[in-house]
């Protein structure tokens, strides 16, 4: 049986885990660092330190391969983790880029400050196509999502401002460059004045990652903070049975 480690700064990576469990059986071990989320406005040094602590914790479960279910960690810490742990680490940004390149026309990347500052999607897409890539950092969204405020006036107010350029220019493709954002997809659609093609980096991820499907599945979720709001959101995001525990890392 394959042991797969999946991690994120908090609940967002569950949107990736949900896509994985639909396609592949394995023992999944998820760590969400909700206590210290958001990561997206932190310096690279700190993001590397926190992700090192996460992987060090997950290593107890004899992990065969890791899925970095966080764009921020993917862009800033993949090389460090790969070098230190000498195991396969699959960054969600790889799937995001592959999914994005299936489309034509210009793009808007909506992401954390760190992901936008890395210009990963912009540089890669503009190098490989003639499309123009706009970037908007949306630093206030993750906190709202972690608090369970995924729809309503607070979310709409933030989205109206972050999506202004998309609405003005009617940008055809919008990349959800943070794994928390698929959770607010309905609110994003509601705040657009046109029909955009919304790209979730995690869609089809089960097909992109190469590991053998096992007969059974287990889903173990560890969070550094669990409260009633988190629990409700976990139930909403995941379509499978799971074991949940609060853990210190
Ligand atoms: N979900 C993460 C991402 O994909 C990080 C969000 C955050 O903690 O700021 O970037």
GROMACS .gro file of C-alpha atoms in nm, residues 5-129:
model
  125
    5UNK     CA    1   0.173   1.279   0.225
    6UNK     CA    2  -0.030   1.585   0.130
    7UNK     CA    3   0.018   1.925   0.293
    8UNK     CA    4  -0.084   2.287   0.292
    9UNK     CA    5  -0.081   2.592   0.518
   10UNK     CA    6  -0.435   2.500   0.622
   11UNK     CA    7  -0.761   2.373   0.476
   12UNK     CA    8  -0.698   2.471   0.113
   13UNK     CA    9  -0.502   2.158   0.028
   14UNK     CA   10  -0.811   1.952   0.106
   15UNK     CA   11  -0.942   2.068  -0.233
   16UNK     CA   12  -0.643   1.882  -0.381
   17UNK     CA   13  -0.683   1.580  -0.152
   18UNK     CA   14  -1.047   1.552  -0.259
   19UNK     CA   15  -0.943   1.528  -0.626
   20UNK     CA   16  -0.680   1.266  -0.539
   21UNK     CA   17  -0.909   1.036  -0.342
   22UNK     CA   18  -1.161   1.036  -0.626
   23UNK     CA   19  -0.900   0.883  -0.858
   24UNK     CA   20  -0.652   0.682  -0.652
   25UNK     CA   21  -0.660   0.454  -0.350
   26UNK     CA   22  -0.374   0.492  -0.100
   27UNK     CA   23  -0.311   0.572   0.265
   28UNK     CA   24  -0.334   0.949   0.267
   29UNK     CA   25  -0.176   1.156   0.545
   30UNK     CA   26  -0.269   1.524   0.528
   31UNK     CA   27  -0.120   1.800   0.738
   32UNK     CA   28  -0.283   2.144   0.742
   33UNK     CA   29  -0.106   2.411   0.946
   34UNK     CA   30  -0.421   2.613   1.023
   35UNK     CA   31  -0.266   2.750   1.340
   36UNK     CA   32  -0.008   2.944   1.138
   37UNK     CA   33  -0.206   3.007   0.816
   38UNK     CA   34  -0.191   3.217   0.606
   39UNK     CA   35   0.160   3.153   0.477
   40UNK     CA   36   0.119   3.364   0.164
   41UNK     CA   37   0.245   3.695   0.302
   42UNK     CA   38   0.535   3.545   0.500
   43UNK     CA   39   0.901   3.563   0.391
   44UNK     CA   40   1.050   3.269   0.201
   45UNK     CA   41   1.278   3.176   0.493
   46UNK     CA   42   0.978   3.125   0.720
   47UNK     CA   43   0.778   2.933   0.456
   48UNK     CA   44   1.074   2.696   0.411
   49UNK     CA   45   1.108   2.651   0.790
   50UNK     CA   46   0.734   2.577   0.836
   51UNK     CA   47   0.722   2.334   0.545
   52UNK     CA   48   1.031   2.158   0.677
   53UNK     CA   49   0.849   2.115   1.011
   54UNK     CA   50   0.542   1.978   0.831
   55UNK     CA   51   0.741   1.720   0.634
   56UNK     CA   52   0.942   1.626   0.941
   57UNK     CA   53   0.610   1.550   1.114
   58UNK     CA   54   0.471   1.349   0.819
   59UNK     CA   55   0.789   1.143   0.788
   60UNK     CA   56   0.667   0.938   1.090
   61UNK     CA   57   0.414   0.775   0.856
   62UNK     CA   58   0.666   0.622   0.615
   63UNK     CA   59   0.557   0.845   0.330
   64UNK     CA   60   0.646   0.720  -0.018
   65UNK     CA   61   0.571   1.044  -0.200
   66UNK     CA   62   0.446   1.392  -0.125
   67UNK     CA   63   0.198   1.619  -0.295
   68UNK     CA   64   0.261   1.984  -0.208
   69UNK     CA   65  -0.102   2.098  -0.206
   70UNK     CA   66  -0.011   2.464  -0.168
   71UNK     CA   67   0.101   2.698  -0.445
   72UNK     CA   68   0.294   2.916  -0.203
   73UNK     CA   69   0.504   2.627  -0.066
   74UNK     CA   70   0.537   2.481  -0.417
   75UNK     CA   71   0.692   2.796  -0.559
   76UNK     CA   72   0.916   2.873  -0.261
   77UNK     CA   73   1.019   2.547  -0.098
   78UNK     CA   74   1.003   2.254  -0.343
   79UNK     CA   75   1.378   2.254  -0.418
   80UNK     CA   76   1.468   2.273  -0.050
   81UNK     CA   77   1.235   1.984   0.047
   82UNK     CA   78   1.342   1.767  -0.243
   83UNK     CA   79   1.708   1.812  -0.159
   84UNK     CA   80   1.665   1.758   0.215
   85UNK     CA   81   1.431   1.456   0.215
   86UNK     CA   82   1.541   1.288  -0.111
   87UNK     CA   83   1.186   1.170  -0.187
   88UNK     CA   84   0.948   1.264  -0.470
   89UNK     CA   85   0.767   1.595  -0.406
   90UNK     CA   86   0.498   1.689  -0.657
   91UNK     CA   87   0.424   2.063  -0.654
   92UNK     CA   88   0.060   2.156  -0.732
   93UNK     CA   89   0.191   2.439  -0.951
   94UNK     CA   90   0.313   2.178  -1.201
   95UNK     CA   91  -0.043   2.050  -1.246
   96UNK     CA   92  -0.169   2.410  -1.249
   97UNK     CA   93   0.060   2.504  -1.535
   98UNK     CA   94  -0.029   2.191  -1.735
   99UNK     CA   95  -0.402   2.256  -1.689
  100UNK     CA   96  -0.366   2.624  -1.777
  101UNK     CA   97  -0.178   2.552  -2.101
  102UNK     CA   98  -0.476   2.354  -2.233
  103UNK     CA   99  -0.651   2.686  -2.301
  104UNK     CA  100  -0.607   2.985  -2.531
  105UNK     CA  101  -0.630   3.356  -2.465
  106UNK     CA  102  -0.513   3.573  -2.177
  107UNK     CA  103  -0.504   3.469  -1.812
  108UNK     CA  104  -0.548   3.618  -1.469
  109UNK     CA  105  -0.357   3.448  -1.188
  110UNK     CA  106  -0.527   3.499  -0.855
  111UNK     CA  107  -0.286   3.391  -0.582
  112UNK     CA  108  -0.115   3.473  -0.256
  113UNK     CA  109   0.139   3.754  -0.241
  114UNK     CA  110   0.426   3.500  -0.238
  115UNK     CA  111   0.298   3.307  -0.541
  116UNK     CA  112   0.234   3.625  -0.737
  117UNK     CA  113   0.578   3.763  -0.644
  118UNK     CA  114   0.740   3.441  -0.772
  119UNK     CA  115   0.574   3.506  -1.114
  120UNK     CA  116   0.580   3.128  -1.167
  121UNK     CA  117   0.261   3.110  -1.374
  122UNK     CA  118   0.323   3.437  -1.560
  123UNK     CA  119   0.681   3.359  -1.660
  124UNK     CA  120   0.604   2.999  -1.757
  125UNK     CA  121   0.289   3.072  -1.961
  126UNK     CA  122   0.432   3.378  -2.137
  127UNK     CA  123   0.742   3.176  -2.230
  128UNK     CA  124   0.537   2.892  -2.376
  129UNK     CA  125   0.254   3.082  -2.547
   0.00000   0.00000   0.00000
